Amino acid sequence: MTAGQKEWSGGRGKAFAPEYQGAVGSMSVNASLEDVLAKAVAELRAAEAAGDLRETARCGLAVAEAQRRLGRVPEADRAWKASFRAAREAGDTAAAAWALWSGGTLARQRGALRLAYRLLRLAAELGERGGDVVVRGYSLAGLAETGRIQGDYEAVGELHEQLLAEARRRGEARHTVWALEGIAQMHRNTGAYDKALELFEEAARTASRADDHRGRAWALRGIADVVSVRDGDVERALALLSEAEETCRAMRLSSALAYNHKMRGNVLYRAGRHAEAAELYAGALEEFRAMGEPRGTALSRLGLVKARARLGRSAAETAGELAALRDELDRIGLHHARDMAEKAAAELGVGPLPARVPSRRPGAAGGTLAAVDVAALSAAGGAEGAR
C-alpha cells in the first residue's frame, strides 16, 4: 500500500494534507505555510545529505506546494521539477505523479492551461499505475477545476459529481469540500443561486467538522458572494469575508486572501459603493500581480474598470480597456471570464466592443513557464521515465 493509500484510509472524516509526505507528513492541513516551508526545507536538506531519493522527492513536494501557495512561482517551479527528478531516479511512480500534480496546479495558477492539462493527465495516469488513489483523485480534480475556470461546465460537471461521490465514499473530507465548492460555483455562475448557496453551506459545515480551515475560508467566500448577489445582504457578506480573511492571514494563504479582497470589492460594487470597491480591486490587482496569477489579475482589472466607469471614466477609455481585457482572457483560455468582459460593456452602456484581436490557442499563456516545463519534461523522458 502506498503512502497516499494509507493516508486516505487513515484520515477518514478529518481533513489531512496528502501533499505533506515523508518526514513532513505530520504537518497539519491548517499549519501556517511558512511553518510547513521551514520544516520541509530542513527535511529536504537532511534527505539530500543522506542520499535518500524517495524522501527527497516527497519533502520536495511539500516545498513546492508551500512556495506555490505563498505565491512564489519561480521557487515552486524549481521545487516540483526537482521532486520529479528525484522520484524518477528513485523509481517511485507515485511520488513522480505527485510532483506532476504540483506542476500542473502551478501551471493553472500561472494561466498556462494547456500545460496544466498535460501535466495533470500524466499525473492521473501515473497515480493509477503507482496505486496511489489520492494523487489520481487530486489530478482528476485538477483537470475538472481547469475546465471549470474556463467555463466548460458541460464537459467537467459530471467529473465534479463523480469525484464528489468518490470522496464521500472514502470519507476524504478535504476533497469533499473541494468538490462541493466547485459544483456550487458552477451553479452560482449559471444563476442557480439557491442551489449554489445550499452547496456552499454544506461545504462550510463539512469543512468545520473536518477541521479544514482553508476549505471553510473558501466556502465562506462563496456564501458571501451568493448572499450579496441574490439577497443584497451587504453586511452579512462582508462579515463572512472578514471571518474568512482571518483564516487566510493566519495560514498565509496569499491567493485565497487576494480572492477574498476581490470578492469584497464585488460586494461593495453591487451595493453602489463604487469608490470603496475601486480601492479594493486595485489592492487585489497588486496582490495578484505580485504572485503572477493571471486569472485573479484579469478579474480584478475587470472589477476596477467597472468601478471607475461608475465613477465617471469616459466611455471610450472604458470600452478600450474592456476590449483589451476580453482579448487577454480569450488568449489565456478563460472563456467564462471573457464573456464577463463583454457583459460588462453592455451593463455600462459602452458596447459593442471592437472586434477581437486574433488569439493564440486557448491556454497557451504562461510565457517561459510553459516552454521551460514542457522542455524539462521532454528532456527528462517525460512521464515514461517515471513509470
CSV table of C-alpha atoms in Angstrom, one decimal:
chain,number,residue,atom,x,y,z
A,1,MET,CA,0.0,0.0,0.0
A,2,THR,CA,1.3,3.4,-0.9
A,3,ALA,CA,1.7,6.4,1.4
A,4,GLY,CA,-1.2,8.0,-0.3
A,5,GLN,CA,-3.5,5.0,0.3
A,6,LYS,CA,-2.5,4.8,3.9
A,7,GLU,CA,-3.2,8.5,4.5
A,8,TRP,CA,-6.6,8.3,2.8
A,9,SER,CA,-7.8,5.3,4.7
A,10,GLY,CA,-6.4,6.6,7.9
A,11,GLY,CA,-7.8,10.2,7.7
A,12,ARG,CA,-11.5,9.3,7.4
A,13,GLY,CA,-13.7,12.2,8.5
A,14,LYS,CA,-10.9,14.6,9.2
A,15,ALA,CA,-9.1,16.9,6.8
A,16,PHE,CA,-5.5,16.0,6.1
A,17,ALA,CA,-2.8,17.2,3.6
A,18,PRO,CA,-1.7,14.3,1.4
A,19,GLU,CA,0.8,16.6,-0.3
A,20,TYR,CA,2.7,16.6,3.0
A,21,GLN,CA,4.6,13.3,2.9
A,22,GLY,CA,7.5,11.5,4.4
A,23,ALA,CA,9.1,13.4,7.3
A,24,VAL,CA,6.7,16.3,6.6
A,25,GLY,CA,3.6,14.0,6.9
A,26,SER,CA,2.9,15.0,10.4
A,27,MET,CA,2.2,18.7,9.5
A,28,SER,CA,-1.4,19.7,9.9
A,29,VAL,CA,-3.6,20.8,7.0
A,30,ASN,CA,-4.1,24.0,8.9
A,31,ALA,CA,-0.4,24.7,9.6
A,32,SER,CA,1.0,28.1,8.5
A,33,LEU,CA,2.6,27.8,5.1
A,34,GLU,CA,5.8,29.4,6.4
A,35,ASP,CA,6.0,26.7,9.1
A,36,VAL,CA,5.4,24.0,6.5
A,37,LEU,CA,8.1,25.5,4.3
A,38,ALA,CA,10.6,25.7,7.1
A,39,LYS,CA,10.1,22.1,8.1
A,40,ALA,CA,10.0,20.9,4.5
A,41,VAL,CA,13.3,22.6,3.6
A,42,ALA,CA,15.0,21.3,6.7
A,43,GLU,CA,13.8,17.7,6.0
A,44,LEU,CA,14.7,18.1,2.3
A,45,ARG,CA,18.3,19.0,3.1
A,46,ALA,CA,18.5,16.1,5.5
A,47,ALA,CA,17.2,13.7,2.9
A,48,GLU,CA,19.6,15.0,0.2
A,49,ALA,CA,22.5,14.7,2.7
A,50,ALA,CA,21.5,11.1,3.4
A,51,GLY,CA,21.2,10.3,-0.3
A,52,ASP,CA,17.5,9.2,0.2
A,53,LEU,CA,15.9,9.9,-3.1
A,54,ARG,CA,12.4,8.9,-2.1
A,55,GLU,CA,12.4,11.2,0.9
A,56,THR,CA,14.0,13.9,-1.2
A,57,ALA,CA,11.1,13.7,-3.7
A,58,ARG,CA,8.4,13.7,-1.0
A,59,CYS,CA,9.8,16.5,1.1
A,60,GLY,CA,10.5,18.4,-2.1
A,61,LEU,CA,6.7,18.2,-2.9
A,62,ALA,CA,5.9,20.0,0.3
A,63,VAL,CA,8.4,22.7,-0.5
A,64,ALA,CA,6.8,23.1,-3.9
A,65,GLU,CA,3.3,23.3,-2.6
A,66,ALA,CA,4.2,25.8,0.2
A,67,GLN,CA,6.0,28.0,-2.2
A,68,ARG,CA,3.2,27.9,-4.7
A,69,ARG,CA,0.5,28.8,-2.2
A,70,LEU,CA,2.7,31.6,-0.9
A,71,GLY,CA,2.8,33.0,-4.5
A,72,ARG,CA,6.5,32.3,-5.0
A,73,VAL,CA,6.2,31.0,-8.5
A,74,PRO,CA,9.9,30.6,-9.6
A,75,GLU,CA,10.7,28.8,-6.3
A,76,ALA,CA,7.7,26.5,-6.7
A,77,ASP,CA,8.6,25.8,-10.3
A,78,ARG,CA,12.1,24.7,-9.3
A,79,ALA,CA,10.9,22.6,-6.4
A,80,TRP,CA,8.3,20.5,-8.3
A,81,LYS,CA,10.8,19.7,-11.0
A,82,ALA,CA,13.5,18.7,-8.5
A,83,SER,CA,10.9,16.5,-6.8
A,84,PHE,CA,10.0,14.9,-10.1
A,85,ARG,CA,13.7,14.2,-11.0
A,86,ALA,CA,14.3,12.6,-7.6
A,87,ALA,CA,11.2,10.5,-7.9
A,88,ARG,CA,12.2,9.3,-11.4
A,89,GLU,CA,15.7,8.4,-10.2
A,90,ALA,CA,14.3,6.5,-7.2
A,91,GLY,CA,11.8,4.7,-9.4
A,92,ASP,CA,8.9,6.0,-7.2
A,93,THR,CA,6.0,6.3,-9.6
A,94,ALA,CA,3.5,7.7,-7.0
A,95,ALA,CA,6.0,10.4,-5.9
A,96,ALA,CA,6.5,11.3,-9.6
A,97,ALA,CA,2.7,11.6,-10.0
A,98,TRP,CA,2.5,14.0,-7.0
A,99,ALA,CA,5.3,16.1,-8.5
A,100,LEU,CA,3.5,16.3,-11.8
A,101,TRP,CA,0.2,17.2,-10.0
A,102,SER,CA,2.0,20.1,-8.2
A,103,GLY,CA,3.5,21.3,-11.6
A,104,GLY,CA,0.1,21.1,-13.2
A,105,THR,CA,-1.5,23.0,-10.4
A,106,LEU,CA,1.2,25.7,-10.7
A,107,ALA,CA,0.7,25.8,-14.5
A,108,ARG,CA,-3.0,26.5,-14.0
A,109,GLN,CA,-2.3,29.2,-11.4
A,110,ARG,CA,0.0,30.8,-13.9
A,111,GLY,CA,-2.5,30.7,-16.7
A,112,ALA,CA,-0.7,28.0,-18.8
A,113,LEU,CA,-3.8,25.9,-19.2
A,114,ARG,CA,-2.7,23.7,-22.0
A,115,LEU,CA,0.4,22.7,-19.9
A,116,ALA,CA,-1.8,22.2,-16.9
A,117,TYR,CA,-4.0,19.7,-18.8
A,118,ARG,CA,-0.9,17.9,-20.0
A,119,LEU,CA,0.8,17.6,-16.6
A,120,LEU,CA,-2.4,16.7,-14.7
A,121,ARG,CA,-3.3,14.0,-17.2
A,122,LEU,CA,0.1,12.5,-16.8
A,123,ALA,CA,-0.2,12.7,-13.0
A,124,ALA,CA,-3.5,10.9,-13.0
A,125,GLU,CA,-2.1,8.2,-15.3
A,126,LEU,CA,1.0,7.7,-13.1
A,127,GLY,CA,-1.2,7.8,-9.9
A,128,GLU,CA,-3.2,4.9,-11.3
A,129,ARG,CA,-0.1,3.0,-12.3
A,130,GLY,CA,1.5,3.6,-9.0
A,131,GLY,CA,-1.5,2.5,-7.0
A,132,ASP,CA,-2.0,5.9,-5.3
A,133,VAL,CA,-5.7,6.6,-5.4
A,134,VAL,CA,-5.2,10.0,-3.7
A,135,VAL,CA,-2.9,11.6,-6.3
A,136,ARG,CA,-5.1,10.1,-9.0
A,137,GLY,CA,-8.2,11.8,-7.4
A,138,TYR,CA,-6.4,15.1,-6.9
A,139,SER,CA,-5.1,15.1,-10.5
A,140,LEU,CA,-8.6,14.4,-11.9
A,141,ALA,CA,-9.9,17.1,-9.7
A,142,GLY,CA,-7.2,19.4,-11.1
A,143,LEU,CA,-8.4,18.6,-14.6
A,144,ALA,CA,-12.0,19.3,-13.6
A,145,GLU,CA,-11.1,22.6,-12.0
A,146,THR,CA,-9.1,23.7,-15.0
A,147,GLY,CA,-12.1,23.0,-17.2
A,148,ARG,CA,-14.4,24.8,-14.7
A,149,ILE,CA,-12.4,28.0,-14.6
A,150,GLN,CA,-12.5,28.0,-18.4
A,151,GLY,CA,-16.3,27.9,-18.2
A,152,ASP,CA,-16.6,24.5,-19.8
A,153,TYR,CA,-19.2,23.3,-17.3
A,154,GLU,CA,-20.9,20.7,-19.6
A,155,ALA,CA,-17.6,18.9,-20.0
A,156,VAL,CA,-16.5,18.8,-16.4
A,157,GLY,CA,-19.7,18.9,-14.4
A,158,GLU,CA,-20.1,15.1,-14.4
A,159,LEU,CA,-16.5,14.7,-13.4
A,160,HIS,CA,-17.0,17.0,-10.4
A,161,GLU,CA,-20.0,14.9,-9.4
A,162,GLN,CA,-18.1,11.7,-9.8
A,163,LEU,CA,-15.2,13.0,-7.7
A,164,LEU,CA,-17.6,14.2,-5.0
A,165,ALA,CA,-19.1,10.7,-4.8
A,166,GLU,CA,-15.7,9.1,-4.6
A,167,ALA,CA,-14.6,11.5,-1.9
A,168,ARG,CA,-17.7,10.9,0.2
A,169,ARG,CA,-17.4,7.1,-0.2
A,170,ARG,CA,-13.8,7.2,1.1
A,171,GLY,CA,-14.6,9.8,3.8
A,172,GLU,CA,-12.0,12.2,2.4
A,173,ALA,CA,-13.4,15.4,3.8
A,174,ARG,CA,-11.0,17.9,2.2
A,175,HIS,CA,-11.7,16.6,-1.3
A,176,THR,CA,-15.5,16.5,-0.5
A,177,VAL,CA,-15.3,20.2,0.4
A,178,TRP,CA,-13.4,21.0,-2.8
A,179,ALA,CA,-16.0,19.2,-5.0
A,180,LEU,CA,-18.9,20.8,-3.3
A,181,GLU,CA,-17.4,24.2,-3.8
A,182,GLY,CA,-16.7,23.6,-7.4
A,183,ILE,CA,-20.2,22.4,-8.2
A,184,ALA,CA,-21.6,25.3,-6.2
A,185,GLN,CA,-19.6,27.7,-8.2
A,186,MET,CA,-20.9,26.4,-11.5
A,187,HIS,CA,-24.5,26.7,-10.1
A,188,ARG,CA,-23.7,30.3,-9.0
A,189,ASN,CA,-22.3,31.2,-12.4
A,190,THR,CA,-25.4,29.9,-14.2
A,191,GLY,CA,-27.8,31.7,-11.9
A,192,ALA,CA,-29.0,28.8,-9.8
A,193,TYR,CA,-28.3,30.8,-6.6
A,194,ASP,CA,-30.5,28.7,-4.2
A,195,LYS,CA,-28.6,25.5,-5.1
A,196,ALA,CA,-25.3,27.3,-5.0
A,197,LEU,CA,-25.9,28.6,-1.5
A,198,GLU,CA,-27.1,25.1,-0.3
A,199,LEU,CA,-23.8,23.5,-1.6
A,200,PHE,CA,-21.5,26.3,-0.3
A,201,GLU,CA,-23.2,26.0,3.1
A,202,GLU,CA,-22.7,22.2,3.1
A,203,ALA,CA,-19.1,22.7,2.2
A,204,ALA,CA,-18.6,25.1,5.1
A,205,ARG,CA,-20.3,22.6,7.5
A,206,THR,CA,-18.2,19.7,6.2
A,207,ALA,CA,-15.0,21.7,6.5
A,208,SER,CA,-15.8,22.8,10.0
A,209,ARG,CA,-16.5,19.2,11.1
A,210,ALA,CA,-13.2,18.1,9.4
A,211,ASP,CA,-11.2,21.0,10.9
A,212,ASP,CA,-10.3,22.1,7.4
A,213,HIS,CA,-9.7,25.9,7.9
A,214,ARG,CA,-8.7,26.5,4.3
A,215,GLY,CA,-11.7,24.8,2.8
A,216,ARG,CA,-14.0,26.7,5.2
A,217,ALA,CA,-12.5,30.0,4.2
A,218,TRP,CA,-13.2,29.4,0.6
A,219,ALA,CA,-16.7,28.2,1.4
A,220,LEU,CA,-17.4,31.4,3.3
A,221,ARG,CA,-16.3,33.4,0.4
A,222,GLY,CA,-18.8,31.5,-1.8
A,223,ILE,CA,-21.6,32.1,0.7
A,224,ALA,CA,-20.8,35.8,0.8
A,225,ASP,CA,-20.9,36.0,-3.0
A,226,VAL,CA,-24.3,34.4,-3.2
A,227,VAL,CA,-26.0,36.3,-0.3
A,228,SER,CA,-24.6,39.5,-1.9
A,229,VAL,CA,-25.8,38.8,-5.5
A,230,ARG,CA,-29.1,37.1,-4.5
A,231,ASP,CA,-30.2,38.9,-1.4
A,232,GLY,CA,-28.3,42.2,-1.5
A,233,ASP,CA,-27.2,41.4,2.1
A,234,VAL,CA,-24.1,43.5,2.2
A,235,GLU,CA,-23.4,43.4,5.9
A,236,ARG,CA,-23.7,39.6,6.2
A,237,ALA,CA,-21.5,39.2,3.1
A,238,LEU,CA,-18.8,41.5,4.5
A,239,ALA,CA,-18.9,39.7,7.9
A,240,LEU,CA,-18.4,36.4,6.2
A,241,LEU,CA,-15.5,37.7,4.2
A,242,SER,CA,-13.9,39.2,7.4
A,243,GLU,CA,-14.2,35.8,9.1
A,244,ALA,CA,-12.6,34.1,6.1
A,245,GLU,CA,-9.8,36.7,6.0
A,246,GLU,CA,-8.7,35.9,9.5
A,247,THR,CA,-8.0,32.3,8.4
A,248,CYS,CA,-6.2,33.4,5.2
A,249,ARG,CA,-3.9,35.7,7.2
A,250,ALA,CA,-3.3,33.1,9.9
A,251,MET,CA,-2.3,30.4,7.4
A,252,ARG,CA,-0.6,32.9,5.0
A,253,LEU,CA,-2.9,31.9,2.1
A,254,SER,CA,-1.8,34.6,-0.3
A,255,SER,CA,-4.0,33.6,-3.2
A,256,ALA,CA,-7.1,33.0,-1.1
A,257,LEU,CA,-6.6,36.3,0.6
A,258,ALA,CA,-6.4,38.2,-2.7
A,259,TYR,CA,-9.5,36.5,-4.0
A,260,ASN,CA,-11.2,37.5,-0.7
A,261,HIS,CA,-10.3,41.1,-1.3
A,262,LYS,CA,-11.6,41.0,-4.8
A,263,MET,CA,-14.9,39.5,-3.6
A,264,ARG,CA,-15.2,42.3,-1.0
A,265,GLY,CA,-14.8,44.6,-4.0
A,266,ASN,CA,-17.6,42.8,-5.8
A,267,VAL,CA,-19.9,43.1,-2.7
A,268,LEU,CA,-19.3,46.8,-2.4
A,269,TYR,CA,-19.7,47.4,-6.2
A,270,ARG,CA,-23.1,45.7,-6.1
A,271,ALA,CA,-24.1,47.9,-3.2
A,272,GLY,CA,-23.2,51.0,-5.3
A,273,ARG,CA,-20.2,51.8,-3.1
A,274,HIS,CA,-18.0,52.3,-6.2
A,275,ALA,CA,-15.1,54.3,-4.7
A,276,GLU,CA,-14.6,51.7,-1.9
A,277,ALA,CA,-14.9,48.9,-4.5
A,278,ALA,CA,-12.3,50.5,-6.7
A,279,GLU,CA,-9.8,50.7,-3.9
A,280,LEU,CA,-10.3,47.1,-3.1
A,281,TYR,CA,-10.0,46.0,-6.7
A,282,ALA,CA,-6.8,48.0,-7.0
A,283,GLY,CA,-5.3,46.3,-3.9
A,284,ALA,CA,-6.3,42.9,-5.1
A,285,LEU,CA,-4.8,43.6,-8.5
A,286,GLU,CA,-1.4,44.4,-7.0
A,287,GLU,CA,-1.6,41.2,-4.9
A,288,PHE,CA,-2.3,39.0,-7.9
A,289,ARG,CA,0.3,40.7,-10.0
A,290,ALA,CA,2.9,40.1,-7.3
A,291,MET,CA,2.0,36.4,-7.4
A,292,GLY,CA,2.0,36.3,-11.2
A,293,GLU,CA,-1.6,34.9,-11.2
A,294,PRO,CA,-3.3,36.0,-14.5
A,295,ARG,CA,-6.8,34.9,-13.7
A,296,GLY,CA,-7.1,36.9,-10.5
A,297,THR,CA,-5.3,39.8,-12.2
A,298,ALA,CA,-7.8,39.8,-15.0
A,299,LEU,CA,-10.8,39.6,-12.7
A,300,SER,CA,-9.5,42.4,-10.5
A,301,ARG,CA,-8.9,44.5,-13.6
A,302,LEU,CA,-12.4,43.9,-14.7
A,303,GLY,CA,-13.8,45.0,-11.4
A,304,LEU,CA,-11.6,48.1,-11.4
A,305,VAL,CA,-12.7,49.1,-14.9
A,306,LYS,CA,-16.4,48.8,-14.0
A,307,ALA,CA,-15.9,50.7,-10.7
A,308,ARG,CA,-14.0,53.5,-12.5
A,309,ALA,CA,-16.7,53.7,-15.2
A,310,ARG,CA,-19.3,54.2,-12.5
A,311,LEU,CA,-17.1,57.0,-11.0
A,312,GLY,CA,-17.1,58.9,-14.3
A,313,ARG,CA,-14.4,57.4,-16.5
A,314,SER,CA,-15.1,58.1,-20.2
A,315,ALA,CA,-17.0,55.5,-22.3
A,316,ALA,CA,-14.1,55.4,-24.8
A,317,GLU,CA,-11.5,54.6,-22.2
A,318,THR,CA,-13.8,52.0,-20.6
A,319,ALA,CA,-14.5,50.3,-23.9
A,320,GLY,CA,-10.9,50.2,-24.9
A,321,GLU,CA,-9.8,48.6,-21.6
A,322,LEU,CA,-12.7,46.1,-21.7
A,323,ALA,CA,-11.7,45.1,-25.2
A,324,ALA,CA,-8.1,44.6,-24.3
A,325,LEU,CA,-9.1,42.6,-21.2
A,326,ARG,CA,-11.5,40.5,-23.2
A,327,ASP,CA,-8.8,39.6,-25.7
A,328,GLU,CA,-6.3,38.8,-22.9
A,329,LEU,CA,-8.9,36.4,-21.3
A,330,ASP,CA,-9.5,34.8,-24.6
A,331,ARG,CA,-5.8,34.3,-25.1
A,332,ILE,CA,-5.5,32.6,-21.7
A,333,GLY,CA,-8.5,30.5,-22.4
A,334,LEU,CA,-10.7,31.8,-19.6
A,335,HIS,CA,-13.9,31.8,-21.7
A,336,HIS,CA,-16.4,32.5,-18.8
A,337,ALA,CA,-14.4,35.5,-17.7
A,338,ARG,CA,-14.1,36.7,-21.3
A,339,ASP,CA,-17.8,36.6,-21.6
A,340,MET,CA,-18.0,38.6,-18.3
A,341,ALA,CA,-16.0,41.4,-20.0
A,342,GLU,CA,-18.5,41.6,-22.9
A,343,LYS,CA,-21.4,41.6,-20.5
A,344,ALA,CA,-19.8,44.4,-18.5
A,345,ALA,CA,-19.7,46.5,-21.7
A,346,ALA,CA,-23.4,46.0,-22.2
A,347,GLU,CA,-24.0,46.8,-18.5
A,348,LEU,CA,-22.0,50.0,-18.7
A,349,GLY,CA,-23.5,51.1,-22.0
A,350,VAL,CA,-20.2,51.2,-23.8
A,351,GLY,CA,-20.7,48.2,-26.2
A,352,PRO,CA,-20.5,46.7,-28.6
A,353,LEU,CA,-16.8,46.2,-28.1
A,354,PRO,CA,-14.4,46.3,-31.1
A,355,ALA,CA,-13.7,43.1,-33.0
A,356,ARG,CA,-11.3,40.7,-31.2
A,357,VAL,CA,-7.7,40.5,-32.0
A,358,PRO,CA,-6.8,37.0,-33.2
A,359,SER,CA,-5.7,35.0,-30.2
A,360,ARG,CA,-3.2,32.3,-29.7
A,361,ARG,CA,-4.5,28.8,-28.9
A,362,PRO,CA,-6.5,28.8,-25.7
A,363,GLY,CA,-4.5,28.1,-22.6
A,364,ALA,CA,-1.1,28.7,-24.3
A,365,ALA,CA,-0.4,31.6,-22.0
A,366,GLY,CA,2.3,31.5,-19.3
A,367,GLY,CA,5.3,32.5,-21.3
A,368,THR,CA,8.5,30.9,-20.4
A,369,LEU,CA,6.9,28.7,-17.7
A,370,ALA,CA,5.1,26.7,-20.3
A,371,ALA,CA,8.0,26.4,-22.6
A,372,VAL,CA,10.5,25.6,-19.9
A,373,ASP,CA,8.3,23.0,-18.2
A,374,VAL,CA,7.5,21.1,-21.4
A,375,ALA,CA,11.1,21.2,-22.4
A,376,ALA,CA,12.1,19.9,-19.0
A,377,LEU,CA,9.7,17.0,-19.1
A,378,SER,CA,10.8,16.2,-22.6
A,379,ALA,CA,14.5,16.3,-21.7
A,380,ALA,CA,13.8,14.0,-18.7
A,381,GLY,CA,12.0,11.5,-20.9
A,382,GLY,CA,8.6,12.8,-19.9
A,383,ALA,CA,6.4,10.6,-17.7
A,384,GLU,CA,7.8,7.5,-19.4
A,385,GLY,CA,10.9,7.8,-17.3
A,386,ALA,CA,8.9,7.6,-14.1
A,387,ARG,CA,7.0,4.5,-14.9
